């Protein structure tokens, strides 16, 4: 195995702690008889354990060895894979090197583990090649990743040579992309010691769609129109969703990402303390073949907070132009985002009857950088009852509309007042009673 791994050119940037690298070292010791059998078994079982952990995390099944190799191939960002993501497979010298590597992986897919199993008295490779996962697939957080990996690994396992291997891989790159952006919808930012930031996939994002949000049809349509233009490569604006709490602002953002994920839309959620990293985040994603929404939830600033100045510079006004594949979507309970006080008027200038406050202008300038502002107001009682009855019908709750409205009215009086969130919490309560 280590002889094959050594032949890789484009796909050899794996760490020395990777499963593939460690297995190569183990087989080198086995073939050169540099370790006792007991030590080899111990090292092999360590890597098998790591393979099982990866399989559990990502919901792999059937042939874990094939799944692991496939996962490595579709997450390896190199000049060839990133080019295929953008333009698909094109004629060029790099294809020679790619097919060299795919010939190696084709052999790894069909590697014969029987001799080492027989010599060491183990059967672990046979077991992971016919693996049956425990648990229901619909409960997996990484179902989206799992389905793609398993489907592609089966195609690669049936490929007759490196040319078919090449066709399957390049088609996947062009259709879904490469790396974590190709497999996941949403991401958070985490700090690292190396280059300051890294992306962490959000694996358990709520599977809500726009049709699941009852009411707010005008608001949803504005959001759809802007996002559709964005993913189609037309001009679009940054969006601010503001209004009362519990009205569906955050749900609308999550739904829009779910709706347009197949068209290449991805979301990166950042928090206020990370605004200083905005320029670095944009630099990391501006050349990828995806459309990114940088999402800021519950955006607001107190009087003493100055992080909004980083945001202003990035949205509009900095020296570097914001890339066309990036928009900023934010939600807030405040219309103007930054807390305003009467003291802001202390710096008023008086000029021929015209009154202007520099402080107020400074604070309002942030919200003016959002080209689309959408108001989500609290529903009235009639709208609240409509939300309750619609949700109840969808969930199969057997109560008359009159009884639902009566109980919903009692519920909101002691649970935060009228809102879409209160309606959903009431339905959750009724479902728990069934």
XYZ file of C-alpha atoms in Angstrom:
434
model
C 0.000 0.000 0.000
C 2.780 2.460 0.850
C 4.227 1.989 -2.656
C 0.911 3.122 -4.143
C 0.514 6.123 -1.803
C 4.044 7.287 -2.664
C 3.007 7.643 -6.330
C 0.397 10.329 -5.618
C 1.081 13.766 -7.083
C -1.958 16.054 -6.719
C -3.643 14.278 -3.822
C -0.672 13.690 -1.533
C -1.062 16.649 0.816
C -2.527 14.542 3.626
C -1.081 14.907 7.115
C 1.179 12.319 8.658
C -1.538 11.649 11.184
C -4.174 10.810 8.570
C -5.634 7.312 8.442
C -4.337 6.736 4.921
C -0.783 7.745 5.825
C -0.777 5.610 8.985
C -2.089 2.569 7.136
C 0.662 3.007 4.550
C 3.269 2.979 7.321
C 1.734 -0.143 8.877
C 1.825 -2.023 5.576
C 5.418 -0.937 5.054
C 6.338 -2.469 8.423
C 4.334 -5.596 7.585
C 5.985 -6.119 4.201
C 9.500 -5.439 5.514
C 8.883 -7.431 8.727
C 10.020 -4.545 10.911
C 7.392 -5.060 13.629
C 6.072 -7.954 15.663
C 2.612 -9.260 14.788
C 1.124 -8.075 18.077
C 2.392 -4.537 17.489
C 1.005 -4.527 13.930
C -2.395 -5.701 15.144
C -2.440 -2.964 17.780
C -1.590 -0.275 15.228
C -4.114 -1.618 12.717
C -6.897 -1.668 15.268
C -6.092 1.937 16.198
C -6.675 3.015 12.596
C -9.781 0.850 12.282
C -11.123 2.552 15.379
C -10.457 5.968 13.817
C -12.179 4.831 10.640
C -15.233 3.786 12.641
C -15.296 7.180 14.366
C -15.295 8.954 10.988
C -18.003 6.583 9.737
C -20.159 7.342 12.786
C -19.628 11.095 12.517
C -20.606 11.197 8.843
C -23.059 8.295 8.666
C -21.022 6.087 6.320
C -22.271 2.595 5.544
C -21.711 -0.609 3.509
C -18.010 -0.287 2.560
C -16.237 2.015 4.997
C -12.888 1.724 3.207
C -14.444 2.944 -0.038
C -16.392 5.623 1.854
C -13.219 6.906 3.510
C -11.251 7.094 0.252
C -14.182 8.827 -1.458
C -14.518 11.328 1.368
C -10.815 12.114 1.063
C -11.109 12.644 -2.695
C -14.069 15.015 -2.519
C -12.666 17.091 0.349
C -9.133 17.488 -1.017
C -8.698 21.011 -2.338
C -5.896 21.097 -4.906
C -5.380 22.978 -8.207
C -7.116 20.242 -10.190
C -10.177 19.808 -7.956
C -10.782 23.549 -7.544
C -10.473 24.111 -11.309
C -13.005 21.315 -11.934
C -15.328 22.955 -9.409
C -15.303 26.167 -11.446
C -15.206 24.953 -15.047
C -15.552 21.170 -15.064
C -13.016 18.841 -16.639
C -11.043 20.558 -19.399
C -8.232 19.345 -21.615
C -4.832 20.095 -20.158
C -1.593 18.680 -18.849
C -2.952 18.554 -15.311
C -5.300 15.756 -16.399
C -2.266 13.494 -16.860
C -1.296 13.966 -13.224
C -4.904 13.572 -12.087
C -5.306 10.264 -13.919
C -2.022 9.094 -12.429
C -3.519 9.678 -8.971
C -6.849 8.122 -9.906
C -5.026 4.995 -11.061
C -3.538 4.820 -7.555
C -6.923 5.280 -5.911
C -8.492 2.716 -8.230
C -5.928 0.204 -6.940
C -6.537 1.289 -3.336
C -10.262 0.761 -3.838
C -9.536 -2.835 -4.854
C -6.659 -3.437 -2.465
C -6.378 -7.052 -1.286
C -6.339 -7.158 2.513
C -6.673 -10.955 2.721
C -2.956 -11.694 3.103
C -2.429 -9.416 6.128
C -5.653 -10.651 7.709
C -4.599 -14.266 7.270
C -1.056 -13.702 8.559
C -2.200 -11.707 11.617
C -5.347 -13.736 12.325
C -7.731 -10.775 12.006
C -10.833 -10.000 9.926
C -11.336 -6.272 10.504
C -10.969 -5.254 6.847
C -13.518 -7.831 5.771
C -15.936 -6.451 8.369
C -15.556 -2.795 7.391
C -16.006 -3.754 3.733
C -19.455 -5.165 4.566
C -20.524 -2.757 7.279
C -24.034 -2.201 8.551
C -24.521 0.989 10.538
C -26.743 1.064 13.603
C -29.540 3.613 13.812
C -32.064 5.282 11.545
C -30.623 7.215 8.582
C -33.155 10.026 9.050
C -31.645 10.793 12.463
C -28.169 11.463 11.099
C -26.969 15.052 11.316
C -24.734 14.467 8.274
C -27.300 12.748 6.069
C -26.581 15.148 3.213
C -22.865 14.268 3.339
C -23.504 10.565 3.894
C -25.771 10.169 0.874
C -23.320 11.879 -1.460
C -20.299 9.922 -0.214
C -22.017 6.531 -0.324
C -23.467 7.109 -3.808
C -20.144 8.276 -5.251
C -18.147 5.522 -3.531
C -20.368 2.908 -5.160
C -19.790 4.480 -8.584
C -16.041 4.637 -8.001
C -15.985 1.053 -6.757
C -17.605 -0.063 -10.009
C -15.297 2.018 -12.238
C -13.307 -0.273 -14.540
C -10.244 1.998 -14.780
C -8.806 5.431 -14.002
C -10.656 6.991 -16.950
C -14.063 6.117 -15.517
C -12.754 7.170 -12.124
C -11.793 10.532 -13.654
C -15.266 11.002 -15.166
C -17.099 10.269 -11.909
C -14.888 12.522 -9.771
C -14.800 15.506 -12.129
C -18.560 15.359 -12.614
C -19.000 15.422 -8.837
C -16.640 18.395 -8.480
C -18.520 20.387 -11.091
C -21.953 19.525 -9.707
C -21.305 19.848 -5.970
C -17.861 21.423 -5.560
C -14.901 20.273 -3.518
C -14.063 20.444 0.163
C -16.425 21.288 2.971
C -18.221 23.936 0.881
C -19.299 21.239 -1.544
C -20.814 19.049 1.157
C -22.370 21.445 3.651
C -24.852 24.313 3.620
C -23.779 26.426 6.541
C -20.652 27.227 8.521
C -19.366 29.005 11.606
C -16.004 30.659 12.125
C -13.556 29.286 14.654
C -10.242 30.743 15.675
C -7.058 28.802 14.957
C -3.445 29.334 15.906
C -2.266 29.018 12.293
C -3.938 31.665 10.126
C -6.397 33.089 12.622
C -9.684 31.638 11.310
C -11.145 28.426 9.965
C -14.584 27.241 8.859
C -16.567 24.697 10.872
C -19.562 23.035 9.213
C -22.974 23.325 10.882
C -24.220 19.764 10.541
C -27.583 20.005 12.301
C -29.132 22.973 10.529
C -32.916 23.078 10.763
C -34.552 21.610 7.640
C -37.136 24.361 7.351
C -38.481 25.636 4.029
C -40.220 28.913 3.236
C -43.604 27.206 2.909
C -43.245 26.122 6.546
C -43.348 29.769 7.649
C -47.017 30.720 7.697
C -47.914 34.253 6.689
C -45.452 37.057 5.830
C -45.902 36.379 2.113
C -44.756 39.858 1.015
C -41.655 39.638 3.201
C -40.769 36.173 1.933
C -41.220 37.232 -1.675
C -38.832 40.170 -1.249
C -36.267 37.803 0.224
C -36.775 35.272 -2.587
C -36.484 37.917 -5.319
C -33.204 39.242 -3.949
C -31.704 35.804 -3.305
C -32.762 34.415 -6.673
C -31.078 37.326 -8.441
C -27.968 36.694 -6.353
C -27.621 32.966 -7.135
C -28.309 33.645 -10.819
C -25.412 36.088 -10.967
C -27.504 39.242 -11.281
C -27.228 42.357 -9.122
C -28.541 41.907 -5.591
C -28.481 43.795 -2.300
C -27.489 43.171 1.282
C -30.609 42.489 3.345
C -31.703 43.532 6.827
C -34.691 41.735 8.352
C -35.931 43.734 11.339
C -38.948 43.650 13.598
C -40.475 42.030 16.625
C -38.948 38.923 18.163
C -40.415 35.540 17.294
C -41.798 36.635 13.928
C -39.679 34.355 11.729
C -36.722 36.485 10.684
C -34.048 33.887 11.453
C -36.282 31.089 10.173
C -36.615 32.896 6.837
C -32.825 33.051 6.442
C -32.404 29.353 7.211
C -35.231 28.512 4.827
C -33.744 30.564 1.990
C -30.430 28.718 2.366
C -32.233 25.362 2.262
C -34.187 26.463 -0.818
C -31.170 27.612 -2.835
C -28.478 25.216 -1.619
C -28.775 23.112 -4.820
C -27.986 26.261 -6.844
C -24.733 26.806 -4.945
C -25.876 29.043 -2.083
C -23.931 28.682 1.177
C -24.190 30.514 4.505
C -21.478 31.598 6.943
C -22.745 32.649 10.362
C -20.599 35.103 12.255
C -20.930 36.809 15.612
C -20.294 40.377 16.631
C -16.866 39.737 18.155
C -15.730 38.212 14.832
C -16.396 41.315 12.728
C -12.706 42.150 12.915
C -12.096 38.985 10.842
C -14.568 39.890 8.098
C -11.877 40.873 5.610
C -10.028 37.577 6.148
C -13.253 35.588 5.801
C -14.096 37.292 2.510
C -10.560 36.721 1.205
C -10.951 32.981 1.855
C -14.205 32.609 -0.090
C -14.167 35.260 -2.811
C -12.622 32.997 -5.461
C -14.824 29.943 -4.841
C -17.571 28.865 -7.210
C -20.359 29.408 -4.682
C -22.614 32.230 -3.588
C -22.135 33.059 0.083
C -24.490 34.745 2.514
C -22.633 36.101 5.532
C -25.334 35.832 8.176
C -25.553 37.955 11.317
C -28.344 37.014 13.695
C -29.884 39.412 16.211
C -27.607 42.215 15.100
C -27.550 45.238 17.398
C -24.993 47.441 19.089
C -24.959 49.168 22.418
C -23.738 52.737 22.735
C -20.238 51.710 23.813
C -19.722 49.059 21.075
C -17.747 50.018 17.972
C -17.658 46.697 16.055
C -20.220 48.138 13.632
C -17.416 50.197 12.072
C -15.778 46.978 10.787
C -19.117 46.011 9.270
C -19.620 49.387 7.609
C -16.232 49.217 5.939
C -16.858 45.750 4.547
C -20.384 46.365 3.295
C -19.607 49.551 1.428
C -16.970 52.189 1.690
C -13.727 50.237 2.058
C -10.936 50.427 -0.486
C -11.467 46.821 -1.642
C -14.736 46.130 -3.460
C -16.936 43.438 -1.937
C -16.858 40.373 -4.250
C -19.927 39.593 -6.368
C -20.349 36.154 -4.765
C -20.906 37.533 -1.254
C -23.901 39.238 0.370
C -24.645 40.118 3.986
C -27.999 39.128 5.488
C -28.754 40.279 9.036
C -31.665 40.080 11.439
C -32.367 42.543 14.216
C -35.075 43.584 16.635
C -33.907 47.176 16.138
C -34.737 49.165 13.043
C -31.545 51.212 13.246
C -29.289 48.506 14.746
C -27.375 50.879 17.026
C -28.847 52.123 20.283
C -29.756 55.793 20.069
C -29.910 58.136 23.081
C -30.887 61.755 23.642
C -27.212 62.475 24.268
C -26.574 61.834 20.574
C -28.168 65.211 19.917
C -25.600 67.098 22.016
C -23.341 67.662 18.990
C -26.013 69.408 16.918
C -24.898 72.003 14.453
C -27.112 75.013 13.806
C -26.913 76.519 10.366
C -29.719 78.772 9.127
C -32.392 76.688 10.815
C -31.044 73.334 9.634
C -30.349 70.942 12.507
C -28.127 67.910 12.088
C -26.405 65.570 14.548
C -23.144 63.984 13.424
C -23.558 61.219 15.990
C -27.020 60.328 14.754
C -25.857 60.375 11.131
C -22.948 58.085 12.028
C -25.263 55.556 13.635
C -27.881 55.626 10.895
C -25.269 55.199 8.167
C -24.933 51.471 8.956
C -28.540 50.545 8.232
C -28.426 52.644 5.045
C -25.809 50.231 3.675
C -28.440 47.465 3.483
C -30.117 47.860 0.100
C -33.153 45.806 1.124
C -34.849 46.198 4.501
C -37.776 43.919 5.331
C -40.055 44.462 8.313
C -41.436 41.465 10.241
C -44.096 42.887 12.549
C -45.907 41.041 15.308
C -49.129 39.363 14.041
C -52.525 40.529 15.243
C -54.786 38.082 17.019
C -56.529 36.942 13.823
C -53.172 36.246 12.150
C -51.954 34.486 15.287
C -54.963 32.149 15.291
C -54.409 31.468 11.577
C -50.807 30.435 12.257
C -51.918 28.162 15.106
C -54.628 26.392 13.115
C -52.397 25.928 10.051
C -49.591 24.449 12.140
C -52.041 22.183 13.944
C -53.486 20.878 10.677
C -50.008 20.183 9.306
C -49.028 18.277 12.443
C -52.243 16.253 12.509
C -53.527 17.587 15.834
C -57.169 16.577 16.224
C -58.871 19.581 17.752
C -61.524 21.895 16.367
C -60.405 25.329 15.217
C -62.532 26.925 17.926
C -60.877 24.868 20.654
C -57.426 25.504 19.194
C -57.962 29.263 19.193
C -59.353 29.217 22.728
C -56.396 27.254 24.082
C -53.911 29.268 22.007
C -55.284 32.457 23.535
C -54.724 31.074 27.046
C -51.219 29.962 26.064
C -50.015 33.303 24.729
C -51.224 35.160 27.814
C -48.691 33.273 29.931
C -45.983 32.621 27.344
C -44.670 35.911 26.032
C -47.573 37.252 24.003
C -48.632 36.884 20.382
C -45.961 35.801 17.886
C -45.181 33.044 15.429
C -42.731 31.572 17.930
C -45.427 31.429 20.610
C -47.728 29.657 18.147
C -45.045 27.072 17.362
C -44.348 26.518 21.057
C -48.058 25.969 21.671
C -48.212 23.368 18.882
C -45.109 21.659 20.320
C -46.910 21.479 23.644
C -49.996 19.899 22.069
C -47.853 17.378 20.206
C -46.219 16.378 23.472
C -49.650 15.564 24.921
C -50.541 13.146 22.106
